[in-house]
Amino acid sequence: MRRTLSLLAATAAIAFVAPLAALAEPVHGLSMHGTPALPADFKSFPYANPDAPKGGKITYCVIGSFDNLNPFIIKSLRTTARGMVDVIYGNLVFESLMQRSADEAFSIYGLTAKSVDIDPERKWIEFNLDPDAKWSDGKEITPDDVIFTYEVFTEKGRPPYSDRMSKIEKIEKTGDRSVRFTFNDKADREFPLIVALTPIVPKHAFSKDTFDQTTLKPIIGSGPYTVAEVKPGERIVFKRNPEYWARDIPSKRGFDNYDQITIEYFLNAAAQFEAFKKGLCDTFVEADPVKRERGFDFPAYKNGDIVAETFKSGLPPVVTGFMFNTRLPKFANPVVRQALGMLYDFEWANRNLFSGKYERTVSYWQGTELSAYGVPASDKEKALLAPFPDTVRPEVMDGTWRPPVTDGSGQDRKVLKAAFDLFKSAGYTLQGGKMLDSEAKPFAFEVLTSSEAEQRLAAIYQRTLEKLGIAVTIRALEADQIQSRKQAFEFDSLIGVTGFSGTLSPGIEQIGRWGSSSAQKEGSFNLAGVSSPAVDAMIDAMLKAREKEDFVAAVRALDRLLISGSYMVPMQHNSEQWIAFAKRLKHPEKTPIFGYQLPVWWSQGG
């Protein structure tokens, strides 16, 4: 009898708790740390103009080619048309459940999902779909579409989309317009936000059997634009959908203001710039301040038809440089990579190519509280790194490390000697003007470049390396050829590495860039082939951090490991965002911390 009563009591307790959980208050937004900055009744993002006029056209010009419209498959990494899912021009065709704010480190707000319920421990999240959410063909967006997306991405998608089910225990349709994700032990506190930002595809418009095949047929999405014209490799035209369901919701108010967006493709930067000068392109970004001074003397700029502005962002600089493929034996030794890192003559390059207007890039989160540069390791960092002795160089650990500073002559002997001493310690000798390994094989490698600017930088590096008997070959390839090489990891070294944009909220993407699990995975962004238990542990600690100080400690520790590992030779950066554009284009007054946002610009008079 007592046992029966106990069971009845337990059942009653469960029945009592379940409704309370079901009645948990849905939230309008989520933040990685803390709470979102905007209240539930916000009208628009602060960097968008909710009264921006609609209409007109814009043409963007890019370098490369395309022969596919599906951005979610392996074959798309080299040849997908821009704009389908695009961090620069906006997600024109495909959208996610929630929308990221460009004015917060990492906060997201309702889009396809009007609100969410989430476990305080972030073990599950339930998305409540907006009842007005529709695909471009007018059909409703349903939980079945969300479930199908994860099924087809897992079976036929590309990284990182194909990997996401590995952290999901189950996906359930919990109502006509609600879907719940329950996570397994592999998931971290950021993962619910990643799920919320995953683009969703329509079940009725795709077949699992053919999903991994390239296509040039316009694809149905839920975004503000539809594909109106496709000229493979040359042009894609998007038309604004007048029935776009989300045009008046807060996270999209003031966005998507052009009636038509055209993206034109060019083979190289020179052709792209000539097209801009002739008025064929409406925007042009030039990171090189010297080129701005010397190149912008054409009639349209002089007479004011083209204007230029400089914007400030609150992000760390984009890290570019010479990336070594550490899968190759020649780059496997970190001491060798450290020596190679000493031989980029920044001082000569900055004086002769950039008129002294650049800064040396030394950290992956430079200029922010996440950077380890010049900062001694805290007790929390030391505790995180303690299981991995000797993975961080002492001078990086105590904050005294600085990159070598040359005299700018291009042949500073003290730097050359210091680098040579490291090669000697790694078993190399200099004989007959050649750097030889322990088996008397010459040390040589190839650098891939895709522009004249990259070739000049590679030539500077080549000249210095040759002084130590290292033979460097520079090979110029088209951008799409280099992308293909990246995908298959078929390179010695690359310059102008993409996929390393600065962020104040590093998260799961760091696994794809530096994690061991992505080192051999075709199509990943781990171009260097980093496979380090210490790096993996710091990324894991970063993703699990609840408090900000724990998060900062984990990112700084990761920064120390990446600096010590010398996986790439960071070059230089200019922290300004500079863009030239047609004078009819206008933008909001406020610049968010992510810098200017083209999707909230508009055309004034055509």
JSON list of C-alpha atoms in Angstrom, two decimals, residues 104-250:
[
{"chain": "A", "resi": 104, "resn": "GLU", "atom": "CA", "xyz": [26.18, 42.84, -30.20]},
{"chain": "A", "resi": 105, "resn": "ALA", "atom": "CA", "xyz": [28.96, 40.33, -29.71]},
{"chain": "A", "resi": 106, "resn": "PHE", "atom": "CA", "xyz": [26.60, 37.39, -30.15]},
{"chain": "A", "resi": 107, "resn": "SER", "atom": "CA", "xyz": [22.87, 37.95, -29.74]},
{"chain": "A", "resi": 108, "resn": "ILE", "atom": "CA", "xyz": [20.07, 36.61, -31.91]},
{"chain": "A", "resi": 109, "resn": "TYR", "atom": "CA", "xyz": [16.44, 37.59, -32.34]},
{"chain": "A", "resi": 110, "resn": "GLY", "atom": "CA", "xyz": [13.31, 36.09, -33.82]},
{"chain": "A", "resi": 111, "resn": "LEU", "atom": "CA", "xyz": [12.99, 35.55, -37.56]},
{"chain": "A", "resi": 112, "resn": "THR", "atom": "CA", "xyz": [11.34, 32.38, -38.91]},
{"chain": "A", "resi": 113, "resn": "ALA", "atom": "CA", "xyz": [10.91, 31.46, -35.24]},
{"chain": "A", "resi": 114, "resn": "LYS", "atom": "CA", "xyz": [8.92, 34.19, -33.53]},
{"chain": "A", "resi": 115, "resn": "SER", "atom": "CA", "xyz": [10.07, 33.08, -30.08]},
{"chain": "A", "resi": 116, "resn": "VAL", "atom": "CA", "xyz": [11.87, 30.26, -28.29]},
{"chain": "A", "resi": 117, "resn": "ASP", "atom": "CA", "xyz": [11.62, 28.28, -25.09]},
{"chain": "A", "resi": 118, "resn": "ILE", "atom": "CA", "xyz": [14.97, 27.15, -23.72]},
{"chain": "A", "resi": 119, "resn": "ASP", "atom": "CA", "xyz": [16.21, 25.10, -20.82]},
{"chain": "A", "resi": 120, "resn": "PRO", "atom": "CA", "xyz": [18.38, 27.19, -18.43]},
{"chain": "A", "resi": 121, "resn": "GLU", "atom": "CA", "xyz": [21.11, 24.58, -18.85]},
{"chain": "A", "resi": 122, "resn": "ARG", "atom": "CA", "xyz": [20.67, 24.80, -22.64]},
{"chain": "A", "resi": 123, "resn": "LYS", "atom": "CA", "xyz": [20.07, 21.07, -22.92]},
{"chain": "A", "resi": 124, "resn": "TRP", "atom": "CA", "xyz": [17.12, 21.73, -25.22]},
{"chain": "A", "resi": 125, "resn": "ILE", "atom": "CA", "xyz": [15.52, 24.54, -27.17]},
{"chain": "A", "resi": 126, "resn": "GLU", "atom": "CA", "xyz": [12.06, 24.79, -28.69]},
{"chain": "A", "resi": 127, "resn": "PHE", "atom": "CA", "xyz": [11.39, 27.10, -31.61]},
{"chain": "A", "resi": 128, "resn": "ASN", "atom": "CA", "xyz": [7.92, 28.59, -32.05]},
{"chain": "A", "resi": 129, "resn": "LEU", "atom": "CA", "xyz": [7.55, 29.31, -35.76]},
{"chain": "A", "resi": 130, "resn": "ASP", "atom": "CA", "xyz": [5.94, 32.54, -36.88]},
{"chain": "A", "resi": 131, "resn": "PRO", "atom": "CA", "xyz": [2.44, 31.69, -38.17]},
{"chain": "A", "resi": 132, "resn": "ASP", "atom": "CA", "xyz": [3.04, 34.09, -41.07]},
{"chain": "A", "resi": 133, "resn": "ALA", "atom": "CA", "xyz": [6.33, 32.46, -42.15]},
{"chain": "A", "resi": 134, "resn": "LYS", "atom": "CA", "xyz": [6.17, 31.30, -45.77]},
{"chain": "A", "resi": 135, "resn": "TRP", "atom": "CA", "xyz": [8.39, 30.06, -48.55]},
{"chain": "A", "resi": 136, "resn": "SER", "atom": "CA", "xyz": [8.66, 32.17, -51.69]},
{"chain": "A", "resi": 137, "resn": "ASP", "atom": "CA", "xyz": [6.07, 29.95, -53.41]},
{"chain": "A", "resi": 138, "resn": "GLY", "atom": "CA", "xyz": [3.51, 30.80, -50.71]},
{"chain": "A", "resi": 139, "resn": "LYS", "atom": "CA", "xyz": [3.60, 27.51, -48.80]},
{"chain": "A", "resi": 140, "resn": "GLU", "atom": "CA", "xyz": [3.86, 27.67, -45.01]},
{"chain": "A", "resi": 141, "resn": "ILE", "atom": "CA", "xyz": [7.13, 26.96, -43.22]},
{"chain": "A", "resi": 142, "resn": "THR", "atom": "CA", "xyz": [6.52, 24.02, -40.90]},
{"chain": "A", "resi": 143, "resn": "PRO", "atom": "CA", "xyz": [8.38, 21.96, -38.30]},
{"chain": "A", "resi": 144, "resn": "ASP", "atom": "CA", "xyz": [8.64, 19.25, -40.94]},
{"chain": "A", "resi": 145, "resn": "ASP", "atom": "CA", "xyz": [10.82, 21.62, -43.01]},
{"chain": "A", "resi": 146, "resn": "VAL", "atom": "CA", "xyz": [13.13, 22.12, -40.04]},
{"chain": "A", "resi": 147, "resn": "ILE", "atom": "CA", "xyz": [13.42, 18.39, -39.41]},
{"chain": "A", "resi": 148, "resn": "PHE", "atom": "CA", "xyz": [13.98, 17.68, -43.12]},
{"chain": "A", "resi": 149, "resn": "THR", "atom": "CA", "xyz": [16.75, 20.29, -43.22]},
{"chain": "A", "resi": 150, "resn": "TYR", "atom": "CA", "xyz": [18.77, 18.49, -40.58]},
{"chain": "A", "resi": 151, "resn": "GLU", "atom": "CA", "xyz": [18.15, 15.10, -42.14]},
{"chain": "A", "resi": 152, "resn": "VAL", "atom": "CA", "xyz": [19.28, 16.15, -45.62]},
{"chain": "A", "resi": 153, "resn": "PHE", "atom": "CA", "xyz": [22.22, 18.21, -44.34]},
{"chain": "A", "resi": 154, "resn": "THR", "atom": "CA", "xyz": [23.44, 15.21, -42.36]},
{"chain": "A", "resi": 155, "resn": "GLU", "atom": "CA", "xyz": [23.15, 12.82, -45.31]},
{"chain": "A", "resi": 156, "resn": "LYS", "atom": "CA", "xyz": [24.13, 15.07, -48.21]},
{"chain": "A", "resi": 157, "resn": "GLY", "atom": "CA", "xyz": [25.37, 18.40, -46.85]},
{"chain": "A", "resi": 158, "resn": "ARG", "atom": "CA", "xyz": [28.82, 19.93, -46.44]},
{"chain": "A", "resi": 159, "resn": "PRO", "atom": "CA", "xyz": [30.64, 20.92, -43.27]},
{"chain": "A", "resi": 160, "resn": "PRO", "atom": "CA", "xyz": [29.71, 22.52, -40.97]},
{"chain": "A", "resi": 161, "resn": "TYR", "atom": "CA", "xyz": [26.04, 21.76, -41.73]},
{"chain": "A", "resi": 162, "resn": "SER", "atom": "CA", "xyz": [26.65, 18.02, -42.08]},
{"chain": "A", "resi": 163, "resn": "ASP", "atom": "CA", "xyz": [28.19, 17.81, -38.60]},
{"chain": "A", "resi": 164, "resn": "ARG", "atom": "CA", "xyz": [25.42, 19.35, -36.54]},
{"chain": "A", "resi": 165, "resn": "MET", "atom": "CA", "xyz": [23.35, 16.23, -35.92]},
{"chain": "A", "resi": 166, "resn": "SER", "atom": "CA", "xyz": [26.32, 14.74, -34.05]},
{"chain": "A", "resi": 167, "resn": "LYS", "atom": "CA", "xyz": [25.40, 17.02, -31.12]},
{"chain": "A", "resi": 168, "resn": "ILE", "atom": "CA", "xyz": [21.63, 16.48, -31.31]},
{"chain": "A", "resi": 169, "resn": "GLU", "atom": "CA", "xyz": [19.93, 13.63, -29.46]},
{"chain": "A", "resi": 170, "resn": "LYS", "atom": "CA", "xyz": [16.58, 14.16, -31.15]},
{"chain": "A", "resi": 171, "resn": "ILE", "atom": "CA", "xyz": [14.40, 16.63, -33.02]},
{"chain": "A", "resi": 172, "resn": "GLU", "atom": "CA", "xyz": [10.67, 16.54, -32.28]},
{"chain": "A", "resi": 173, "resn": "LYS", "atom": "CA", "xyz": [7.65, 18.19, -33.75]},
{"chain": "A", "resi": 174, "resn": "THR", "atom": "CA", "xyz": [5.92, 19.42, -30.59]},
{"chain": "A", "resi": 175, "resn": "GLY", "atom": "CA", "xyz": [3.03, 21.24, -32.23]},
{"chain": "A", "resi": 176, "resn": "ASP", "atom": "CA", "xyz": [1.70, 22.52, -35.54]},
{"chain": "A", "resi": 177, "resn": "ARG", "atom": "CA", "xyz": [4.22, 25.34, -35.41]},
{"chain": "A", "resi": 178, "resn": "SER", "atom": "CA", "xyz": [6.80, 24.25, -32.87]},
{"chain": "A", "resi": 179, "resn": "VAL", "atom": "CA", "xyz": [9.88, 22.04, -33.01]},
{"chain": "A", "resi": 180, "resn": "ARG", "atom": "CA", "xyz": [12.19, 21.02, -30.17]},
{"chain": "A", "resi": 181, "resn": "PHE", "atom": "CA", "xyz": [15.89, 20.13, -30.31]},
{"chain": "A", "resi": 182, "resn": "THR", "atom": "CA", "xyz": [17.28, 18.02, -27.47]},
{"chain": "A", "resi": 183, "resn": "PHE", "atom": "CA", "xyz": [21.06, 17.97, -27.28]},
{"chain": "A", "resi": 184, "resn": "ASN", "atom": "CA", "xyz": [23.48, 15.23, -26.25]},
{"chain": "A", "resi": 185, "resn": "ASP", "atom": "CA", "xyz": [26.66, 15.43, -24.19]},
{"chain": "A", "resi": 186, "resn": "LYS", "atom": "CA", "xyz": [28.71, 16.66, -27.16]},
{"chain": "A", "resi": 187, "resn": "ALA", "atom": "CA", "xyz": [26.78, 19.92, -27.32]},
{"chain": "A", "resi": 188, "resn": "ASP", "atom": "CA", "xyz": [27.95, 23.13, -25.63]},
{"chain": "A", "resi": 189, "resn": "ARG", "atom": "CA", "xyz": [26.26, 26.33, -24.50]},
{"chain": "A", "resi": 190, "resn": "GLU", "atom": "CA", "xyz": [26.74, 28.01, -27.87]},
{"chain": "A", "resi": 191, "resn": "PHE", "atom": "CA", "xyz": [25.18, 25.21, -29.88]},
{"chain": "A", "resi": 192, "resn": "PRO", "atom": "CA", "xyz": [21.52, 26.27, -29.44]},
{"chain": "A", "resi": 193, "resn": "LEU", "atom": "CA", "xyz": [22.45, 29.60, -31.04]},
{"chain": "A", "resi": 194, "resn": "ILE", "atom": "CA", "xyz": [24.20, 27.80, -33.90]},
{"chain": "A", "resi": 195, "resn": "VAL", "atom": "CA", "xyz": [21.06, 25.73, -34.49]},
{"chain": "A", "resi": 196, "resn": "ALA", "atom": "CA", "xyz": [19.03, 28.95, -34.51]},
{"chain": "A", "resi": 197, "resn": "LEU", "atom": "CA", "xyz": [21.32, 30.41, -37.21]},
{"chain": "A", "resi": 198, "resn": "THR", "atom": "CA", "xyz": [21.29, 27.34, -39.47]},
{"chain": "A", "resi": 199, "resn": "PRO", "atom": "CA", "xyz": [19.53, 28.09, -42.80]},
{"chain": "A", "resi": 200, "resn": "ILE", "atom": "CA", "xyz": [16.31, 26.14, -43.35]},
{"chain": "A", "resi": 201, "resn": "VAL", "atom": "CA", "xyz": [15.33, 24.55, -46.68]},
{"chain": "A", "resi": 202, "resn": "PRO", "atom": "CA", "xyz": [11.83, 23.56, -47.89]},
{"chain": "A", "resi": 203, "resn": "LYS", "atom": "CA", "xyz": [11.01, 19.86, -47.76]},
{"chain": "A", "resi": 204, "resn": "HIS", "atom": "CA", "xyz": [8.59, 20.07, -50.67]},
{"chain": "A", "resi": 205, "resn": "ALA", "atom": "CA", "xyz": [11.18, 21.66, -53.00]},
{"chain": "A", "resi": 206, "resn": "PHE", "atom": "CA", "xyz": [14.10, 19.26, -52.50]},
{"chain": "A", "resi": 207, "resn": "SER", "atom": "CA", "xyz": [14.73, 15.57, -52.89]},
{"chain": "A", "resi": 208, "resn": "LYS", "atom": "CA", "xyz": [17.19, 13.79, -50.64]},
{"chain": "A", "resi": 209, "resn": "ASP", "atom": "CA", "xyz": [18.30, 11.67, -53.57]},
{"chain": "A", "resi": 210, "resn": "THR", "atom": "CA", "xyz": [19.52, 14.63, -55.64]},
{"chain": "A", "resi": 211, "resn": "PHE", "atom": "CA", "xyz": [20.29, 17.20, -52.93]},
{"chain": "A", "resi": 212, "resn": "ASP", "atom": "CA", "xyz": [24.06, 16.82, -53.30]},
{"chain": "A", "resi": 213, "resn": "GLN", "atom": "CA", "xyz": [23.99, 17.59, -57.03]},
{"chain": "A", "resi": 214, "resn": "THR", "atom": "CA", "xyz": [24.79, 21.06, -58.33]},
{"chain": "A", "resi": 215, "resn": "THR", "atom": "CA", "xyz": [21.94, 23.00, -59.91]},
{"chain": "A", "resi": 216, "resn": "LEU", "atom": "CA", "xyz": [21.39, 26.22, -61.82]},
{"chain": "A", "resi": 217, "resn": "LYS", "atom": "CA", "xyz": [17.63, 26.06, -61.46]},
{"chain": "A", "resi": 218, "resn": "PRO", "atom": "CA", "xyz": [16.28, 28.87, -59.24]},
{"chain": "A", "resi": 219, "resn": "ILE", "atom": "CA", "xyz": [15.72, 27.48, -55.76]},
{"chain": "A", "resi": 220, "resn": "ILE", "atom": "CA", "xyz": [12.80, 28.15, -53.42]},
{"chain": "A", "resi": 221, "resn": "GLY", "atom": "CA", "xyz": [13.71, 29.79, -50.13]},
{"chain": "A", "resi": 222, "resn": "SER", "atom": "CA", "xyz": [12.09, 31.95, -47.46]},
{"chain": "A", "resi": 223, "resn": "GLY", "atom": "CA", "xyz": [14.29, 35.00, -47.96]},
{"chain": "A", "resi": 224, "resn": "PRO", "atom": "CA", "xyz": [13.48, 38.48, -49.24]},
{"chain": "A", "resi": 225, "resn": "TYR", "atom": "CA", "xyz": [14.62, 37.78, -52.80]},
{"chain": "A", "resi": 226, "resn": "THR", "atom": "CA", "xyz": [14.09, 35.22, -55.53]},
{"chain": "A", "resi": 227, "resn": "VAL", "atom": "CA", "xyz": [16.48, 34.31, -58.32]},
{"chain": "A", "resi": 228, "resn": "ALA", "atom": "CA", "xyz": [15.37, 36.10, -61.50]},
{"chain": "A", "resi": 229, "resn": "GLU", "atom": "CA", "xyz": [18.26, 35.46, -63.89]},
{"chain": "A", "resi": 230, "resn": "VAL", "atom": "CA", "xyz": [21.27, 33.15, -64.00]},
{"chain": "A", "resi": 231, "resn": "LYS", "atom": "CA", "xyz": [24.15, 33.46, -66.44]},
{"chain": "A", "resi": 232, "resn": "PRO", "atom": "CA", "xyz": [26.59, 30.77, -65.26]},
{"chain": "A", "resi": 233, "resn": "GLY", "atom": "CA", "xyz": [29.96, 32.13, -64.24]},
{"chain": "A", "resi": 234, "resn": "GLU", "atom": "CA", "xyz": [29.02, 35.70, -65.16]},
{"chain": "A", "resi": 235, "resn": "ARG", "atom": "CA", "xyz": [25.93, 37.06, -63.47]},
{"chain": "A", "resi": 236, "resn": "ILE", "atom": "CA", "xyz": [23.10, 36.30, -61.08]},
{"chain": "A", "resi": 237, "resn": "VAL", "atom": "CA", "xyz": [20.12, 38.63, -60.60]},
{"chain": "A", "resi": 238, "resn": "PHE", "atom": "CA", "xyz": [17.82, 38.67, -57.56]},
{"chain": "A", "resi": 239, "resn": "LYS", "atom": "CA", "xyz": [14.41, 40.35, -57.48]},
{"chain": "A", "resi": 240, "resn": "ARG", "atom": "CA", "xyz": [12.79, 41.45, -54.23]},
{"chain": "A", "resi": 241, "resn": "ASN", "atom": "CA", "xyz": [9.76, 39.32, -53.40]},
{"chain": "A", "resi": 242, "resn": "PRO", "atom": "CA", "xyz": [6.82, 41.73, -52.91]},
{"chain": "A", "resi": 243, "resn": "GLU", "atom": "CA", "xyz": [5.11, 39.04, -50.82]},
{"chain": "A", "resi": 244, "resn": "TYR", "atom": "CA", "xyz": [8.11, 38.51, -48.53]},
{"chain": "A", "resi": 245, "resn": "TRP", "atom": "CA", "xyz": [6.53, 37.46, -45.28]},
{"chain": "A", "resi": 246, "resn": "ALA", "atom": "CA", "xyz": [9.08, 39.01, -42.87]},
{"chain": "A", "resi": 247, "resn": "ARG", "atom": "CA", "xyz": [9.38, 42.51, -44.32]},
{"chain": "A", "resi": 248, "resn": "ASP", "atom": "CA", "xyz": [7.75, 44.13, -41.27]},
{"chain": "A", "resi": 249, "resn": "ILE", "atom": "CA", "xyz": [9.10, 42.05, -38.37]},
{"chain": "A", "resi": 250, "resn": "PRO", "atom": "CA", "xyz": [11.55, 43.89, -36.07]}
]
